[in-house]
mmCIF file of C-alpha atoms and ligand atoms in Angstrom:
data_model
loop_
_atom_site.group_PDB
_atom_site.id
_atom_site.type_symbol
_atom_site.label_atom_id
_atom_site.label_comp_id
_atom_site.label_asym_id
_atom_site.label_seq_id
_atom_site.Cartn_x
_atom_site.Cartn_y
_atom_site.Cartn_z
ATOM 1 C CA UNK Y 1 -23.099 -11.051 19.837
ATOM 2 C CA UNK Y 2 -21.424 -12.018 23.099
ATOM 3 C CA UNK Y 3 -17.802 -11.414 23.958
ATOM 4 C CA UNK Y 4 -16.005 -14.595 24.918
ATOM 5 C CA UNK Y 5 -12.458 -14.480 26.218
ATOM 6 C CA UNK Y 6 -9.844 -17.142 25.543
ATOM 7 C CA UNK Y 7 -9.568 -19.028 28.809
ATOM 8 C CA UNK Y 8 -8.216 -22.289 27.379
ATOM 9 C CA UNK Y 9 -4.592 -21.314 26.782
ATOM 10 C CA UNK Y 10 -1.941 -20.202 29.246
ATOM 11 C CA UNK Y 11 -1.237 -16.470 29.559
ATOM 12 C CA UNK Y 12 2.021 -15.302 27.963
ATOM 13 C CA UNK Y 13 3.507 -13.415 30.883
ATOM 14 C CA UNK Y 14 6.412 -11.042 31.360
ATOM 15 C CA UNK Y 15 8.523 -14.060 32.386
ATOM 16 C CA UNK Y 16 7.632 -15.991 29.228
ATOM 17 C CA UNK Y 17 9.895 -13.817 27.038
ATOM 18 C CA UNK Y 18 13.093 -14.849 28.849
ATOM 19 C CA UNK Y 19 11.879 -18.392 29.457
ATOM 20 C CA UNK Y 20 11.237 -19.013 25.780
ATOM 21 C CA UNK Y 21 14.667 -17.640 24.847
ATOM 22 C CA UNK Y 22 16.277 -19.874 27.472
ATOM 23 C CA UNK Y 23 14.438 -22.937 26.192
ATOM 24 C CA UNK Y 24 15.092 -21.940 22.575
ATOM 25 C CA UNK Y 25 11.359 -21.916 21.765
ATOM 26 C CA UNK Y 26 10.531 -19.253 19.165
ATOM 27 C CA UNK Y 27 8.119 -16.444 20.090
ATOM 28 C CA UNK Y 28 5.264 -15.540 17.726
ATOM 29 C CA UNK Y 29 4.000 -11.979 17.379
ATOM 30 C CA UNK Y 30 1.238 -10.647 15.127
ATOM 31 C CA UNK Y 31 -0.170 -7.147 14.914
ATOM 32 C CA UNK Y 32 -3.812 -6.451 15.734
ATOM 33 C CA UNK Y 33 -5.634 -3.162 15.872
ATOM 34 C CA UNK Y 34 -9.200 -3.983 16.864
ATOM 35 C CA UNK Y 35 -11.368 -6.289 18.958
ATOM 36 C CA UNK Y 36 -12.172 -8.894 16.294
ATOM 37 C CA UNK Y 37 -8.640 -9.325 14.951
ATOM 38 C CA UNK Y 38 -7.221 -9.452 18.493
ATOM 39 C CA UNK Y 39 -9.717 -12.171 19.358
ATOM 40 C CA UNK Y 40 -8.590 -14.303 16.417
ATOM 41 C CA UNK Y 41 -4.890 -13.760 17.140
ATOM 42 C CA UNK Y 42 -5.430 -14.633 20.805
ATOM 43 C CA UNK Y 43 -7.534 -17.689 20.030
ATOM 44 C CA UNK Y 44 -4.938 -18.925 17.521
ATOM 45 C CA UNK Y 45 -2.410 -19.134 20.346
ATOM 46 C CA UNK Y 46 -0.055 -16.372 19.105
ATOM 47 C CA UNK Y 47 2.243 -15.433 22.006
ATOM 48 C CA UNK Y 48 2.253 -11.659 21.703
ATOM 49 C CA UNK Y 49 0.158 -8.984 19.991
ATOM 50 C CA UNK Y 50 1.653 -5.756 18.713
ATOM 51 C CA UNK Y 51 -0.743 -2.840 18.350
ATOM 52 C CA UNK Y 52 1.682 -1.492 15.768
ATOM 53 C CA UNK Y 53 1.819 1.990 14.319
ATOM 54 C CA UNK Y 54 1.522 0.169 10.981
ATOM 55 C CA UNK Y 55 -2.199 0.680 11.726
ATOM 56 C CA UNK Y 56 -1.729 4.151 10.244
ATOM 57 C CA UNK Y 57 -1.167 2.512 6.870
ATOM 58 C CA UNK Y 58 -3.232 -0.689 6.876
ATOM 59 C CA UNK Y 59 -6.186 0.633 8.907
ATOM 60 C CA UNK Y 60 -6.152 4.391 8.343
ATOM 61 C CA UNK Y 61 -4.855 4.553 4.762
ATOM 62 C CA UNK Y 62 -1.887 6.882 5.363
ATOM 63 C CA UNK Y 63 1.324 6.339 3.385
ATOM 64 C CA UNK Y 64 3.593 6.289 6.452
ATOM 65 C CA UNK Y 65 3.406 5.870 10.227
ATOM 66 C CA UNK Y 66 4.234 9.528 10.937
ATOM 67 C CA UNK Y 67 0.809 11.076 11.530
ATOM 68 C CA UNK Y 68 -0.535 8.550 14.053
ATOM 69 C CA UNK Y 69 -1.384 10.146 17.411
ATOM 70 C CA UNK Y 70 -1.355 8.944 21.015
ATOM 71 C CA UNK Y 71 -5.151 9.201 21.214
ATOM 72 C CA UNK Y 72 -5.604 7.042 18.106
ATOM 73 C CA UNK Y 73 -3.137 4.486 19.467
ATOM 74 C CA UNK Y 74 -4.921 4.323 22.827
ATOM 75 C CA UNK Y 75 -8.288 3.935 21.102
ATOM 76 C CA UNK Y 76 -7.007 0.865 19.205
ATOM 77 C CA UNK Y 77 -5.074 -0.588 22.173
ATOM 78 C CA UNK Y 78 -8.296 -0.622 24.224
ATOM 79 C CA UNK Y 79 -10.124 -2.471 21.480
ATOM 80 C CA UNK Y 80 -7.337 -5.062 21.256
ATOM 81 C CA UNK Y 81 -7.345 -5.545 25.026
ATOM 82 C CA UNK Y 82 -11.095 -6.195 24.882
ATOM 83 C CA UNK Y 83 -10.467 -9.074 22.450
ATOM 84 C CA UNK Y 84 -7.347 -10.678 23.916
ATOM 85 C CA UNK Y 85 -6.903 -12.189 27.341
ATOM 86 C CA UNK Y 86 -3.925 -14.516 26.921
ATOM 87 C CA UNK Y 87 -1.416 -12.891 24.573
ATOM 88 C CA UNK Y 88 1.022 -10.281 25.887
ATOM 89 C CA UNK Y 89 -0.083 -6.963 24.340
ATOM 90 C CA UNK Y 90 2.454 -4.348 23.266
ATOM 91 C CA UNK Y 91 1.408 -0.844 22.270
ATOM 92 C CA UNK Y 92 3.611 0.977 19.775
ATOM 93 C CA UNK Y 93 4.541 4.482 20.906
ATOM 94 C CA UNK Y 94 3.740 6.744 17.923
ATOM 95 C CA UNK Y 95 6.158 9.166 16.263
ATOM 96 C CA UNK Y 96 7.086 12.138 18.499
ATOM 97 C CA UNK Y 97 5.466 10.683 21.596
ATOM 98 C CA UNK Y 98 8.895 9.803 23.069
ATOM 99 C CA UNK Y 99 11.727 11.092 20.857
ATOM 100 C CA UNK Y 100 11.923 14.697 22.128
ATOM 101 C CA UNK Y 101 11.861 14.241 25.856
ATOM 102 C CA UNK Y 102 12.407 11.502 28.451
ATOM 103 C CA UNK Y 103 9.636 12.760 30.757
ATOM 104 C CA UNK Y 104 7.142 12.852 27.903
ATOM 105 C CA UNK Y 105 8.249 9.353 26.900
ATOM 106 C CA UNK Y 106 7.459 8.017 30.387
ATOM 107 C CA UNK Y 107 4.101 9.828 30.502
ATOM 108 C CA UNK Y 108 3.051 8.531 27.093
ATOM 109 C CA UNK Y 109 4.194 4.982 27.867
ATOM 110 C CA UNK Y 110 2.141 5.268 31.075
ATOM 111 C CA UNK Y 111 -0.910 6.381 29.088
ATOM 112 C CA UNK Y 112 -0.659 3.286 26.874
ATOM 113 C CA UNK Y 113 -0.767 1.109 29.988
ATOM 114 C CA UNK Y 114 -3.349 3.106 31.971
ATOM 115 C CA UNK Y 115 -5.730 4.086 29.194
ATOM 116 C CA UNK Y 116 -4.853 1.579 26.447
ATOM 117 C CA UNK Y 117 -4.559 -1.306 28.947
ATOM 118 C CA UNK Y 118 -1.552 -2.865 27.175
ATOM 119 C CA UNK Y 119 1.097 -4.940 28.974
ATOM 120 C CA UNK Y 120 4.111 -3.116 27.568
ATOM 121 C CA UNK Y 121 5.262 -0.621 24.943
ATOM 122 C CA UNK Y 122 7.549 -0.617 21.905
ATOM 123 C CA UNK Y 123 9.666 2.242 20.663
ATOM 124 C CA UNK Y 124 12.091 2.682 17.773
ATOM 125 C CA UNK Y 125 15.779 3.517 17.959
ATOM 126 C CA UNK Y 126 18.927 2.116 19.567
ATOM 127 C CA UNK Y 127 21.573 3.905 21.623
ATOM 128 C CA UNK Y 128 19.944 7.297 21.119
ATOM 129 C CA UNK Y 129 16.740 6.065 22.782
ATOM 130 C CA UNK Y 130 18.487 4.280 25.682
ATOM 131 C CA UNK Y 131 17.671 7.106 28.143
ATOM 132 C CA UNK Y 132 13.967 6.893 27.247
ATOM 133 C CA UNK Y 133 13.974 3.100 27.597
ATOM 134 C CA UNK Y 134 15.695 3.256 30.984
ATOM 135 C CA UNK Y 135 13.250 5.876 32.297
ATOM 136 C CA UNK Y 136 10.182 3.944 31.087
ATOM 137 C CA UNK Y 137 11.539 0.709 32.585
ATOM 138 C CA UNK Y 138 12.221 2.574 35.857
ATOM 139 C CA UNK Y 139 8.555 3.564 35.858
ATOM 140 C CA UNK Y 140 7.708 -0.153 35.892
ATOM 141 C CA UNK Y 141 6.711 -0.481 32.247
ATOM 142 C CA UNK Y 142 8.058 -3.309 30.052
ATOM 143 C CA UNK Y 143 9.704 -2.027 26.854
ATOM 144 C CA UNK Y 144 10.383 -3.757 23.533
ATOM 145 C CA UNK Y 145 13.036 -2.048 21.366
ATOM 146 C CA UNK Y 146 13.010 -1.814 17.570
ATOM 147 C CA UNK Y 147 16.115 -1.344 15.414
ATOM 148 C CA UNK Y 148 17.153 -1.878 11.797
ATOM 149 C CA UNK Y 149 14.557 -0.422 9.455
ATOM 150 C CA UNK Y 150 12.635 1.900 11.746
ATOM 151 C CA UNK Y 151 9.659 3.381 9.845
ATOM 152 C CA UNK Y 152 9.478 6.407 12.174
ATOM 153 C CA UNK Y 153 12.895 7.473 10.737
ATOM 154 C CA UNK Y 154 11.903 6.844 7.126
ATOM 155 C CA UNK Y 155 12.903 10.323 5.938
ATOM 156 C CA UNK Y 156 16.308 9.978 7.542
ATOM 157 C CA UNK Y 157 16.829 6.437 6.207
ATOM 158 C CA UNK Y 158 15.801 7.525 2.707
ATOM 159 C CA UNK Y 159 13.018 4.965 2.297
ATOM 160 C CA UNK Y 160 12.352 1.312 3.041
ATOM 161 C CA UNK Y 161 15.957 0.074 2.785
ATOM 162 C CA UNK Y 162 17.709 -2.944 4.287
ATOM 163 C CA UNK Y 163 19.833 -1.807 7.240
ATOM 164 C CA UNK Y 164 23.210 -3.152 8.388
ATOM 165 C CA UNK Y 165 24.500 -4.203 4.985
ATOM 166 C CA UNK Y 166 28.100 -3.143 5.643
ATOM 167 C CA UNK Y 167 30.221 -4.422 8.511
ATOM 168 C CA UNK Y 168 30.323 -0.922 10.052
ATOM 169 C CA UNK Y 169 26.519 -0.573 9.898
ATOM 170 C CA UNK Y 170 26.053 -4.098 11.261
ATOM 171 C CA UNK Y 171 28.389 -3.371 14.207
ATOM 172 C CA UNK Y 172 26.466 -0.161 14.911
ATOM 173 C CA UNK Y 173 23.255 -2.227 15.015
ATOM 174 C CA UNK Y 174 24.897 -4.643 17.445
ATOM 175 C CA UNK Y 175 25.925 -1.701 19.670
ATOM 176 C CA UNK Y 176 22.335 -0.430 19.504
ATOM 177 C CA UNK Y 177 21.026 -3.851 20.548
ATOM 178 C CA UNK Y 178 23.462 -3.998 23.480
ATOM 179 C CA UNK Y 179 22.451 -0.497 24.577
ATOM 180 C CA UNK Y 180 18.748 -1.441 24.526
ATOM 181 C CA UNK Y 181 19.422 -4.636 26.464
ATOM 182 C CA UNK Y 182 21.472 -2.701 29.002
ATOM 183 C CA UNK Y 183 18.682 -0.104 29.307
ATOM 184 C CA UNK Y 184 16.240 -2.862 30.286
ATOM 185 C CA UNK Y 185 14.312 -3.913 27.150
ATOM 186 C CA UNK Y 186 12.536 -7.272 27.414
ATOM 187 C CA UNK Y 187 13.009 -7.947 23.673
ATOM 188 C CA UNK Y 188 14.138 -6.220 20.494
ATOM 189 C CA UNK Y 189 12.444 -6.188 17.077
ATOM 190 C CA UNK Y 190 15.005 -6.464 14.252
ATOM 191 C CA UNK Y 191 13.502 -5.207 11.007
ATOM 192 C CA UNK Y 192 14.944 -5.666 7.515
ATOM 193 C CA UNK Y 193 18.518 -6.600 8.356
ATOM 194 C CA UNK Y 194 20.706 -9.262 6.712
ATOM 195 C CA UNK Y 195 20.236 -12.736 8.149
ATOM 196 C CA UNK Y 196 23.887 -12.988 9.333
ATOM 197 C CA UNK Y 197 23.607 -9.750 11.288
ATOM 198 C CA UNK Y 198 20.317 -10.756 12.939
ATOM 199 C CA UNK Y 199 21.610 -14.236 13.803
ATOM 200 C CA UNK Y 200 24.862 -12.963 15.314
ATOM 201 C CA UNK Y 201 23.074 -10.286 17.371
ATOM 202 C CA UNK Y 202 20.512 -12.857 18.552
ATOM 203 C CA UNK Y 203 23.207 -15.293 19.684
ATOM 204 C CA UNK Y 204 25.011 -12.591 21.642
ATOM 205 C CA UNK Y 205 22.004 -11.120 23.465
ATOM 206 C CA UNK Y 206 20.401 -12.418 26.665
ATOM 207 C CA UNK Y 207 17.001 -10.987 25.667
ATOM 208 C CA UNK Y 208 14.990 -12.339 22.707
ATOM 209 C CA UNK Y 209 15.039 -10.783 19.246
ATOM 210 C CA UNK Y 210 11.864 -10.729 17.162
ATOM 211 C CA UNK Y 211 12.568 -10.614 13.457
ATOM 212 C CA UNK Y 212 10.693 -9.138 10.542
ATOM 213 C CA UNK Y 213 12.738 -9.474 7.381
ATOM 214 C CA UNK Y 214 15.656 -10.654 9.525
ATOM 215 C CA UNK Y 215 15.697 -14.422 8.894
ATOM 216 C CA UNK Y 216 15.092 -17.525 10.964
ATOM 217 C CA UNK Y 217 18.026 -16.958 13.340
ATOM 218 C CA UNK Y 218 15.939 -14.612 15.514
ATOM 219 C CA UNK Y 219 14.220 -15.789 18.711
ATOM 220 C CA UNK Y 220 10.810 -14.975 17.284
ATOM 221 C CA UNK Y 221 8.997 -13.607 14.253
ATOM 222 C CA UNK Y 222 6.440 -10.859 13.746
ATOM 223 C CA UNK Y 223 4.126 -10.189 10.803
ATOM 224 C CA UNK Y 224 1.431 -7.616 10.171
ATOM 225 C CA UNK Y 225 -2.044 -9.213 10.402
ATOM 226 C CA UNK Y 226 -3.202 -7.763 7.070
ATOM 227 C CA UNK Y 227 -0.044 -8.997 5.267
ATOM 228 C CA UNK Y 228 -0.205 -12.488 6.797
ATOM 229 C CA UNK Y 229 -3.847 -12.911 5.786
ATOM 230 C CA UNK Y 230 -3.625 -11.305 2.351
ATOM 231 C CA UNK Y 231 -5.961 -8.419 3.134
ATOM 232 C CA UNK Y 232 -3.580 -5.503 2.410
ATOM 233 C CA UNK Y 233 -2.188 -5.397 -1.115
ATOM 234 C CA UNK Y 234 -0.968 -1.814 -1.643
ATOM 235 C CA UNK Y 235 2.529 -3.315 -1.498
ATOM 236 C CA UNK Y 236 4.034 -6.579 -0.223
ATOM 237 C CA UNK Y 237 7.528 -6.584 1.283
ATOM 238 C CA UNK Y 238 9.801 -9.502 0.329
ATOM 239 C CA UNK Y 239 9.771 -10.798 3.917
ATOM 240 C CA UNK Y 240 6.009 -11.412 4.020
ATOM 241 C CA UNK Y 241 4.632 -14.927 3.757
ATOM 242 C CA UNK Y 242 0.924 -14.922 3.020
ATOM 243 C CA UNK Y 243 -0.697 -17.672 5.066
ATOM 244 C CA UNK Y 244 -4.039 -16.922 3.449
ATOM 245 C CA UNK Y 245 -5.275 -14.865 0.548
ATOM 246 C CA UNK Y 246 -8.452 -13.380 1.962
ATOM 247 C CA UNK Y 247 -8.884 -10.444 -0.407
ATOM 248 C CA UNK Y 248 -10.607 -12.449 -3.194
ATOM 249 C CA UNK Y 249 -12.765 -14.246 -0.614
ATOM 250 C CA UNK Y 250 -13.840 -10.946 0.962
ATOM 251 C CA UNK Y 251 -14.454 -9.364 -2.461
ATOM 252 C CA UNK Y 252 -16.520 -12.330 -3.610
ATOM 253 C CA UNK Y 253 -18.676 -12.158 -0.485
ATOM 254 C CA UNK Y 254 -19.209 -8.391 -0.790
ATOM 255 C CA UNK Y 255 -20.062 -8.673 -4.499
ATOM 256 C CA UNK Y 256 -22.525 -11.491 -3.743
ATOM 257 C CA UNK Y 257 -24.212 -9.287 -1.106
ATOM 258 C CA UNK Y 258 -24.427 -6.403 -3.598
ATOM 259 C CA UNK Y 259 -26.031 -8.656 -6.222
ATOM 260 C CA UNK Y 260 -28.459 -10.140 -3.684
ATOM 261 C CA UNK Y 261 -29.536 -6.660 -2.577
ATOM 262 C CA UNK Y 262 -30.038 -5.504 -6.160
ATOM 263 C CA UNK Y 263 -32.002 -8.651 -7.011
ATOM 264 C CA UNK Y 264 -33.960 -8.600 -3.729
ATOM 265 C CA UNK Y 265 -32.559 -12.068 -2.960
ATOM 266 C CA UNK Y 266 -31.511 -10.863 0.496
ATOM 267 C CA UNK Y 267 -32.934 -10.846 3.116
ATOM 268 C CA UNK Y 268 -34.639 -14.248 2.897
ATOM 269 C CA UNK Y 269 -37.563 -15.618 4.940
ATOM 270 C CA UNK Y 270 -35.125 -16.808 7.589
ATOM 271 C CA UNK Y 271 -33.828 -13.283 8.261
ATOM 272 C CA UNK Y 272 -37.100 -11.457 8.956
ATOM 273 C CA UNK Y 273 -39.215 -10.873 12.060
ATOM 274 C CA UNK Y 274 -42.959 -11.695 11.873
ATOM 275 C CA UNK Y 275 -46.043 -10.295 13.648
ATOM 276 C CA UNK Y 276 -48.797 -12.461 15.084
ATOM 277 C CA UNK Y 277 -51.625 -12.836 12.494
ATOM 278 C CA UNK Y 278 -54.219 -10.874 14.512
ATOM 279 C CA UNK Y 279 -51.834 -7.974 15.149
ATOM 280 C CA UNK Y 280 -50.793 -8.032 11.531
ATOM 281 C CA UNK Y 281 -54.377 -7.714 10.193
ATOM 282 C CA UNK Y 282 -55.188 -5.061 12.803
ATOM 283 C CA UNK Y 283 -52.089 -3.096 11.832
ATOM 284 C CA UNK Y 284 -52.746 -3.368 8.095
ATOM 285 C CA UNK Y 285 -56.317 -2.160 8.490
ATOM 286 C CA UNK Y 286 -55.423 0.588 10.979
ATOM 287 C CA UNK Y 287 -52.487 1.988 8.980
ATOM 288 C CA UNK Y 288 -54.838 2.794 6.086
ATOM 289 C CA UNK Y 289 -57.185 4.746 8.386
ATOM 290 C CA UNK Y 290 -54.234 6.282 10.196
ATOM 291 C CA UNK Y 291 -53.386 8.304 7.118
ATOM 292 C CA UNK Y 292 -56.977 9.664 6.661
ATOM 293 C CA UNK Y 293 -57.627 12.873 8.548
HETATM 294 O O1 KIV N 301 4.021 -1.245 13.492
HETATM 295 C C1 KIV N 301 4.351 -2.403 13.222
HETATM 296 O O2 KIV N 301 3.569 -3.207 12.700
HETATM 297 C C2 KIV N 301 5.716 -2.817 13.545
HETATM 298 C C3 KIV N 301 6.150 -4.170 13.083
HETATM 299 C C4 KIV N 301 6.402 -4.161 11.634
HETATM 300 C C5 KIV N 301 7.303 -4.667 13.852
HETATM 301 O O3 KIV N 301 6.425 -2.081 14.143
#
């Protein structure tokens, strides 16, 4: 198998975020966690790839994003970079890699760029993470913010709940968005917030918003690869649109392989390697003597 990079489409650059907002052209973002999925996402022309900490659930089988480590994130970021040459790649900073300390936040963001080879990082939280965002930006690293339902604060939020449902909560989200913009974010993910709140915040910000469960008023949309393609079915949030239902197709293929193996219908003639006739007869006669001592 050879690795072919996508050289046909134009690179989504750091300037593309602002340019697309200015021209009112929506930005697409899809998660990817490995070489093959990144290659597909890149080839499909998706603008930006998020190596999201959702990998802890859809790839690693955990029931939250909490336990993901920096080393695991870097491992997956590198694989995504190997598959994608055009999309802008964002690495998600995992839980406790930036919350406790600004210096540690900068160092870990730096590791995602240096070792994971991503183009920028994402972190969760509004006003209370503004110092971290500013410090990472000052180190020359593009940052995407993430507010609303922030899975790294699941215990504090009391579960997967819509955020910003009251006017007071919605205004607090707007203040968070302004703080992140002021701190230097290139974009902000708005997760699971009412459509009115997301639309109003989007209209008032200079930087793009990327929505997930936030309605069509955002400047872009993000979905998890496994949700979009119908691969992950442990649960399906209301905001997911399945663009394909691959699970039954994958299951059918795997079951067909199992049956073929059991019935010796695979491999076929076309899958095997042959010996030249003279070597074959020599081998068959010599292997019998080989065993006689
Ligand atoms: O980790 C992730 O996939 C995310 C998206 C849901 C925005 O943060």
